[in-house]
Coordinates of C-alpha atoms in Angstrom, one line a residue:
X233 CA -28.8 7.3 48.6
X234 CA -27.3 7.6 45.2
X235 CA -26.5 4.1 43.5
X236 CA -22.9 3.0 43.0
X237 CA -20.9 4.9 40.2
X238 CA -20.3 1.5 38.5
X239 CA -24.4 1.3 38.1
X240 CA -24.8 4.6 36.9
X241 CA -21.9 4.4 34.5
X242 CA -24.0 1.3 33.0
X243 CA -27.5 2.3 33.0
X244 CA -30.4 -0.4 31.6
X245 CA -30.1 -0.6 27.8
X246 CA -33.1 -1.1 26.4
X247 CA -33.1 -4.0 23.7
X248 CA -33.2 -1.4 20.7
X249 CA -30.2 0.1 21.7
X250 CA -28.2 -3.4 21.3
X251 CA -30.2 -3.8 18.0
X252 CA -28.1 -0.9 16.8
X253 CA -25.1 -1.9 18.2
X254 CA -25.2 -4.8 16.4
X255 CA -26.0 -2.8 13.2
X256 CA -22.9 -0.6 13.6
X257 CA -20.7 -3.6 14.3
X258 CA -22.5 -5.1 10.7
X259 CA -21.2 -2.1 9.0
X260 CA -17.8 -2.4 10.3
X261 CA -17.8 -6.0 8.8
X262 CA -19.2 -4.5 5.4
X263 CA -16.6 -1.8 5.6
X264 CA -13.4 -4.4 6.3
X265 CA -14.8 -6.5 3.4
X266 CA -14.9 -3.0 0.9
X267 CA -11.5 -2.2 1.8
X268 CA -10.6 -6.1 1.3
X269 CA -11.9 -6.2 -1.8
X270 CA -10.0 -3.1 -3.3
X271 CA -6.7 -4.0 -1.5
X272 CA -7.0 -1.5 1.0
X273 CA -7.0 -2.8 4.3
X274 CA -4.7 -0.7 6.3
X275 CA -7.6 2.0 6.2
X276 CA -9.2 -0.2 8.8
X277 CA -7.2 1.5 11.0
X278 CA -8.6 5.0 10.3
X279 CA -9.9 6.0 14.0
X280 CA -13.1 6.9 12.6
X281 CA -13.1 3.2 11.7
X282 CA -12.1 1.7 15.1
X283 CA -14.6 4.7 16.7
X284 CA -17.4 2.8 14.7
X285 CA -16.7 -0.3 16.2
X286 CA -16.3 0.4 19.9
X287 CA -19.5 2.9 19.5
X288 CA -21.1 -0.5 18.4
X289 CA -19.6 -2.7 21.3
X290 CA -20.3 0.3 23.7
X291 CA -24.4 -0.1 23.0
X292 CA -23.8 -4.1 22.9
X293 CA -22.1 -3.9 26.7
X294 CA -23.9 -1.1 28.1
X295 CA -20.5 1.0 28.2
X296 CA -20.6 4.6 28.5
X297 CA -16.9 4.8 28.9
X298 CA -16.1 3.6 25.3
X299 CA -19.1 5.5 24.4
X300 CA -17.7 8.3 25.1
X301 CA -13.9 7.5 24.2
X302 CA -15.6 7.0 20.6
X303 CA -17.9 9.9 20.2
X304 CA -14.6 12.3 21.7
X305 CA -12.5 10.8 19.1
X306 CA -14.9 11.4 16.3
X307 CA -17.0 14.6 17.3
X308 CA -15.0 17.2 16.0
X309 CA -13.0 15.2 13.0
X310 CA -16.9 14.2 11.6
X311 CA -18.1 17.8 11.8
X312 CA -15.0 19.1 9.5
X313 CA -15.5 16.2 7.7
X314 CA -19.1 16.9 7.1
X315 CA -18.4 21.2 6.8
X316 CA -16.1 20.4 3.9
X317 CA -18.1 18.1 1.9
X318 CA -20.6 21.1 2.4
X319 CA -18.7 23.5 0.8
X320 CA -17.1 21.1 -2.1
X321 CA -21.0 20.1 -3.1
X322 CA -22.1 24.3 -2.8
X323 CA -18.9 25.2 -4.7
X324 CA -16.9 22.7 -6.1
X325 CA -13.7 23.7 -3.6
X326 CA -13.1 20.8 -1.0
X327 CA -11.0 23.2 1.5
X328 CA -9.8 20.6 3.9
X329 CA -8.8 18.3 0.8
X330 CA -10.8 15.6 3.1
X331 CA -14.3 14.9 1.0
X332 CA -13.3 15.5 -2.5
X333 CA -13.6 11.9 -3.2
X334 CA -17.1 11.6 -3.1
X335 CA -17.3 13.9 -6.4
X336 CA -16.2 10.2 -8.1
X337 CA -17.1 7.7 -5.0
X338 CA -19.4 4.7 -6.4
X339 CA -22.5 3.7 -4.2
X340 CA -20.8 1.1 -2.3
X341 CA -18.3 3.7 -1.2
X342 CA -21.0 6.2 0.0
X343 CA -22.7 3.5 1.7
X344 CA -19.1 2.7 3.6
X345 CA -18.1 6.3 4.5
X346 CA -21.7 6.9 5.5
X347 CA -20.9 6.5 9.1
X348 CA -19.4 9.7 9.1
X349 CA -23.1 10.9 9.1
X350 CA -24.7 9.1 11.3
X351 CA -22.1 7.9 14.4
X352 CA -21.3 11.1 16.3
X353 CA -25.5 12.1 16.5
X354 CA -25.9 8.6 17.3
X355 CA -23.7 8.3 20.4
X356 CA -24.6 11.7 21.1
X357 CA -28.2 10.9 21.5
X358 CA -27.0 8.1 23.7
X359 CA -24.7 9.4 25.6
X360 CA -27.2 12.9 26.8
X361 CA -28.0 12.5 30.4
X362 CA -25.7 9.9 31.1
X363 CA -23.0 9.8 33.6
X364 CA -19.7 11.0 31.6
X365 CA -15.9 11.8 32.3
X366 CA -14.6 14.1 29.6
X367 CA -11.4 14.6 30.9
X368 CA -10.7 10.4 30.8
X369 CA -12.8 10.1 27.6
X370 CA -10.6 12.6 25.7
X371 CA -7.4 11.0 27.3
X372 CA -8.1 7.6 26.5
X373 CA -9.4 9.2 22.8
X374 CA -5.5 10.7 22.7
X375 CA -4.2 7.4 23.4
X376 CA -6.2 5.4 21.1
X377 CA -5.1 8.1 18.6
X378 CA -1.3 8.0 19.9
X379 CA -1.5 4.3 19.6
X380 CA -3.4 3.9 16.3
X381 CA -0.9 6.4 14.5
X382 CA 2.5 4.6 15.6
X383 CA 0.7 1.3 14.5
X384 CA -0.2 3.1 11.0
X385 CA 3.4 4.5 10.7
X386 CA 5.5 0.9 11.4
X387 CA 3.3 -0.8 9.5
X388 CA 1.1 0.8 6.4
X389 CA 2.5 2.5 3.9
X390 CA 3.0 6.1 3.3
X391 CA 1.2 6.4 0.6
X392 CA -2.2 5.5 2.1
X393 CA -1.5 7.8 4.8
X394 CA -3.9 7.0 7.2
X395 CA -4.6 8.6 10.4
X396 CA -2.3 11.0 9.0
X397 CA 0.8 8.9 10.3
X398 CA 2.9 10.4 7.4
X399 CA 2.2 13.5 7.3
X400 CA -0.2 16.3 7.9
X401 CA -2.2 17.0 4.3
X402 CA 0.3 17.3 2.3
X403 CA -1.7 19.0 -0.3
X404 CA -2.1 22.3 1.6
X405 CA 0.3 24.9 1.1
X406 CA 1.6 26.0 4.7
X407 CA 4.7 26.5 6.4
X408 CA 3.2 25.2 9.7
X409 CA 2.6 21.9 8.0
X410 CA 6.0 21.9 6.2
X411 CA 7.8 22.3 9.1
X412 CA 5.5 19.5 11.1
X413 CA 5.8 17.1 8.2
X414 CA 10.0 17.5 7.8
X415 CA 10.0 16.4 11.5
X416 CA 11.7 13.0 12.6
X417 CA 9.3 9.9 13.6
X418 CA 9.3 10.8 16.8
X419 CA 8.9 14.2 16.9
X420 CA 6.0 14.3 14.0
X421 CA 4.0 11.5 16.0
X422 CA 4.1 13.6 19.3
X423 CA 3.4 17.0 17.8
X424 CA 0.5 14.8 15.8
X425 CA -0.8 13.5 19.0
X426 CA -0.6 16.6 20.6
X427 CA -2.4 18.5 17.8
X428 CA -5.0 16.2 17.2
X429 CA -5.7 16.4 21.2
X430 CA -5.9 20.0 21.0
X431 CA -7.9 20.8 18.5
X432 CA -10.4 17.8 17.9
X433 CA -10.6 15.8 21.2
X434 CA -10.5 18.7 23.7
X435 CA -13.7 20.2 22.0
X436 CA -15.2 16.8 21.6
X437 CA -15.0 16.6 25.4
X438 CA -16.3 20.0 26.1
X439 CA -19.3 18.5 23.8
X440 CA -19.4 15.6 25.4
X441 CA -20.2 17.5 29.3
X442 CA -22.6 19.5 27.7
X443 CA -24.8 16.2 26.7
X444 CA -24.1 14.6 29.7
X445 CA -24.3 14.8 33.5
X446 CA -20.7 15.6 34.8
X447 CA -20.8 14.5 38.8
X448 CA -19.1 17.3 41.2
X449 CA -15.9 15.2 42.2
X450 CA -16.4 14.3 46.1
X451 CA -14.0 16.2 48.2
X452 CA -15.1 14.1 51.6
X453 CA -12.3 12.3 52.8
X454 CA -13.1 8.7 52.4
X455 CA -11.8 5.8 53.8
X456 CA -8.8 3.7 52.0
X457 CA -11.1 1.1 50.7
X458 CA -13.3 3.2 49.7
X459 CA -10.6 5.0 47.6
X460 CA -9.5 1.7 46.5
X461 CA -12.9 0.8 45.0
X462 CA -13.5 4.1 43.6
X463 CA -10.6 4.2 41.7
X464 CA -11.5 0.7 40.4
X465 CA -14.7 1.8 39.2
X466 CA -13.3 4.8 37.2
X467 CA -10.8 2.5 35.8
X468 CA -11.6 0.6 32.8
X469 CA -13.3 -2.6 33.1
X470 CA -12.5 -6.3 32.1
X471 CA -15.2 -5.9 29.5
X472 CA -14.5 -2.5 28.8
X473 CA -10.6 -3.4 27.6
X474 CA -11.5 -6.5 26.2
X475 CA -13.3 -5.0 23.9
X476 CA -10.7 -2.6 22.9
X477 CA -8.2 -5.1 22.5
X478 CA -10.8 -6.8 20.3
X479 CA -11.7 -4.6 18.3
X480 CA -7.8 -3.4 17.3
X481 CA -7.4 -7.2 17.2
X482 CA -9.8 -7.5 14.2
X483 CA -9.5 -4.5 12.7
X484 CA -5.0 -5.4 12.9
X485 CA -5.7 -8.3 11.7
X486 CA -7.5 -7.1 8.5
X487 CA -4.2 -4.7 7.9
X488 CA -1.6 -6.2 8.8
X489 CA -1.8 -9.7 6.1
X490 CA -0.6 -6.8 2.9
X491 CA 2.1 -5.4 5.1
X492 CA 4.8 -8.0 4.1
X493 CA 3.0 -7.5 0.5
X494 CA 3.1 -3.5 0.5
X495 CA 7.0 -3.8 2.4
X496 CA 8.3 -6.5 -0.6
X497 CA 6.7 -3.9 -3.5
X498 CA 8.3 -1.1 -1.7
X499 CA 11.6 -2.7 -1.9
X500 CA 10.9 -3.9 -5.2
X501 CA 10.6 -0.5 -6.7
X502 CA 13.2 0.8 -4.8
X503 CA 15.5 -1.4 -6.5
X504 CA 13.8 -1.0 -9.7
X505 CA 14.2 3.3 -9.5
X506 CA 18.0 2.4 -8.1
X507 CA 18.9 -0.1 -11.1
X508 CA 17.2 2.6 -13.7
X509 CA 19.0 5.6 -12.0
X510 CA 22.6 3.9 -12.2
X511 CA 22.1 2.6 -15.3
X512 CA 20.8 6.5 -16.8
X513 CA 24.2 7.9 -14.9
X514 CA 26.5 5.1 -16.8
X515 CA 24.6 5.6 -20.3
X516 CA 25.4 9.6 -19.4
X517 CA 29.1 9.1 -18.7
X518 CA 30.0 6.9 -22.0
X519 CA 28.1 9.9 -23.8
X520 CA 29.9 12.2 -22.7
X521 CA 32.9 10.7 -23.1
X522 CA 31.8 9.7 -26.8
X523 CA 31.3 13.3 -27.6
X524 CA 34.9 14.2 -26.5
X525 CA 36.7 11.8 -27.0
X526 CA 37.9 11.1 -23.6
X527 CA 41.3 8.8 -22.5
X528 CA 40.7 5.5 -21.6
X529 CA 41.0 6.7 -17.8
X530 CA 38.0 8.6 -18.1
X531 CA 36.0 5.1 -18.5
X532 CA 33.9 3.8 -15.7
X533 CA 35.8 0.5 -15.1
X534 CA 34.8 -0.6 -11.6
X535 CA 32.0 -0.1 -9.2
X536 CA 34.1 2.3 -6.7
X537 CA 33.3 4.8 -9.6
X538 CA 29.4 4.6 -10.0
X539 CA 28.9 6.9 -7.1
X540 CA 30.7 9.6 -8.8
X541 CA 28.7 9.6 -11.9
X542 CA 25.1 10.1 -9.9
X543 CA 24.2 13.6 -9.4
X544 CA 24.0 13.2 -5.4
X545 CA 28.1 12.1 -5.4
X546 CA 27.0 8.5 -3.8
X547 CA 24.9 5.6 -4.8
X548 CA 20.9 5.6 -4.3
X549 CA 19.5 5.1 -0.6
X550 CA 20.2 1.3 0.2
X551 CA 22.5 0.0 -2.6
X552 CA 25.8 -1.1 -0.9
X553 CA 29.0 -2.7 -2.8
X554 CA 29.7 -6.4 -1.2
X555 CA 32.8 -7.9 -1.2
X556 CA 32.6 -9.3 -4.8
X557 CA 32.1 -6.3 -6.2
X558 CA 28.4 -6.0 -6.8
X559 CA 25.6 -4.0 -5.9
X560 CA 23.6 -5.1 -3.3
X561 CA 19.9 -3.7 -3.7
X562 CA 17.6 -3.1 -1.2
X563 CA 15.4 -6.3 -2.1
X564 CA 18.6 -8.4 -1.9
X565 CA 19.4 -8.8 -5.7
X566 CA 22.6 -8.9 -6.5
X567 CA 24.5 -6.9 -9.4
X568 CA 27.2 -7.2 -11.6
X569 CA 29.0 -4.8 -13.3
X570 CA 30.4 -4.5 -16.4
X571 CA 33.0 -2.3 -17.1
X572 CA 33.2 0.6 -20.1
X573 CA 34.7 0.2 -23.5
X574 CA 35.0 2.0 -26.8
X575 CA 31.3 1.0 -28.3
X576 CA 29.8 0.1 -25.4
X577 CA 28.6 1.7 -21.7
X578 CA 29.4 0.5 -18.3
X579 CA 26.2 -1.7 -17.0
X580 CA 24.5 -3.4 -14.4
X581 CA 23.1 -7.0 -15.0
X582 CA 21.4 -8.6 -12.2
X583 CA 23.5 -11.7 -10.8
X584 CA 22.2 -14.9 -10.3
X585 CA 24.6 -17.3 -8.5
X586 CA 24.3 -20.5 -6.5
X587 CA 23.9 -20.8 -3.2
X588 CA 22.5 -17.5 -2.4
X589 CA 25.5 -15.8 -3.3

């Protein structure tokens, strides 16, 4: 009689095996304190990264379900990774754009990103012979994917890019890309889950059957409680989703404390490009009319007229005029205008009133 399914999805772990769980979860900590130190947290959220630490949990807890969730959502991304840091060293060309960072990377950084050569052999070696679901492993690897890219794009900035919530390497000179890149939100996260299940996750899985032992699914018809606790054993366990929710706890709760930090300097220098853009269009109007010697009507004399005098026909991308007559920039200040005269240009000066006004 064959043992449960539940028994042979968590097979004896010998004692090493949790040793190197523990290891792996060690270099998660080192990682998180790496990107701490060099203010870039939000790269916590990298997949590979949150792989790393459910691989580690997975050995801890016997798990071959989030073993397998985390070798089919690294497999194939760690093996391009690996083929283009081949071909920058033998040529000096990084094709993917994904490696070339290691030509300048201190030691500290190679030791970080060094889990990029050991985790997929690692769960693959522990994963062969073991009793695997590809099909679930590279679903659940879509939806931690799916998941981990709407968190990156609500919350990290575009700059950092990570998980490629922003768009799809924008160095590389395509028209596929250009189109995928100029969709909306919506659109550019499904077509980014989608494409990512496609071409990395489905081959991970077809990987992953290959190392392990794939069961024939029964075709007998069972019983309904049967069913019932069949379906419950191929369903997650408590364990097994505590220890997700854990580990994209942690790892959230290393981003998210420089969001409000990275949102106020991304207001911040929206106003600042805003306030230097208006005030280059107003220097530009007075010069011109200098030059010709323009009417008095020509004169910028009231806010109403700074959108005419920007190239784009309206003010920048969040400045509004309040009901005083200022600017309202998109960190709140407040800006009052001065109106054009004979020696002098029209200008912006930011307002400081009481009470908030």
């Amino acid at each position: 009689m064959s043992p449960p399914l539940q028994q042979r999805d968590r097979a004896p772990t010998p004692p090493i095996d949790r040793a190197v769980g523990v290891v792996m979860l060690a270099h998660v900590v080192g990682l998180a304190a790496l990107k701490l130190a060099r203010g870039l947290e939000g790269e916590m959220l990298w997949i590979s990264h949150v792989a790393l630490a459910l691989g580690g949990l997975a050995l801890i807890v016997r798990s071959t379900r989030l073993a397998a969730m985390a070798f089919v959502g690294v497999a194939a991304l760690h093996t391009l990774w690996l083929l283009d840091a081949a071909m920058g060293v033998a040529t000096g060309r990084f094709p993917l754009g994904l490696t070339a960072y290691l030509l300048e990377a201190d030691a500290w950084t190679l030791l970080g990103t060094s889990h990029h050569l050991y985790l997929t052999p690692m769960l693959a070696v522990w994963l062969r012979g073991r009793r695997v679901e590809p099909g679930r492993a590279a679903f659940h690897a879509a939806a931690l994917f799916a998941l981990l890219a709407l968190a990156c794009r609500l919350l990290l900035p575009a700059h950092l890019n990570v998980d490629f919530a922003h768009a799809l390497l924008p160095q590389a000179d395509s028209a596929v890309l250009a189109w995928v890149n100029a969709l909306a939100a919506p659109a550019f996260l499904a077509v980014l889950t989608l494409g990512a299940a496609t071409l990395f996750f489905l081959p991970g899985a077809l990987v992953l059957a290959r190392l392990g032992h794939v069961a024939p699914r029964q075709r007998v018809r069972r019983a309904p409680i049967r069913r019932a606790s069949t379906r419950l054993a191929r369903a997650f366990t408590l364990i097994e989703l505590i220890a997700v929710i854990v580990v994209l706890a942690v790892l959230a709760g290393v981003a998210l404390p420089r969001y409000f930090d990275y949102a106020d300097r991304a207001e911040d220098s929206a106003t600042a490009g805003s306030v230097g853009g208006i005030q280059t269009a107003l220097s530009q109007v007075f010069i011109n009319n200098q030059a010709n010697n323009a009417s008095a009507g020509d004169r910028i004399t009231n806010t109403s007229q700074i959108a005419g005098t920007m190239q784009t026909g309206r003010l920048p991308e969040g400045v509004t005029i309040n009901s005083a007559g200022r600017l309202l920039m998109p960190n709140g200040d407040q800006y009052a205008f001065t109106a054009e005269t004979d020696s002098s240009p029209a200008r912006i000066t930011r307002f400081v009133g009481g009470g908030g006004s």
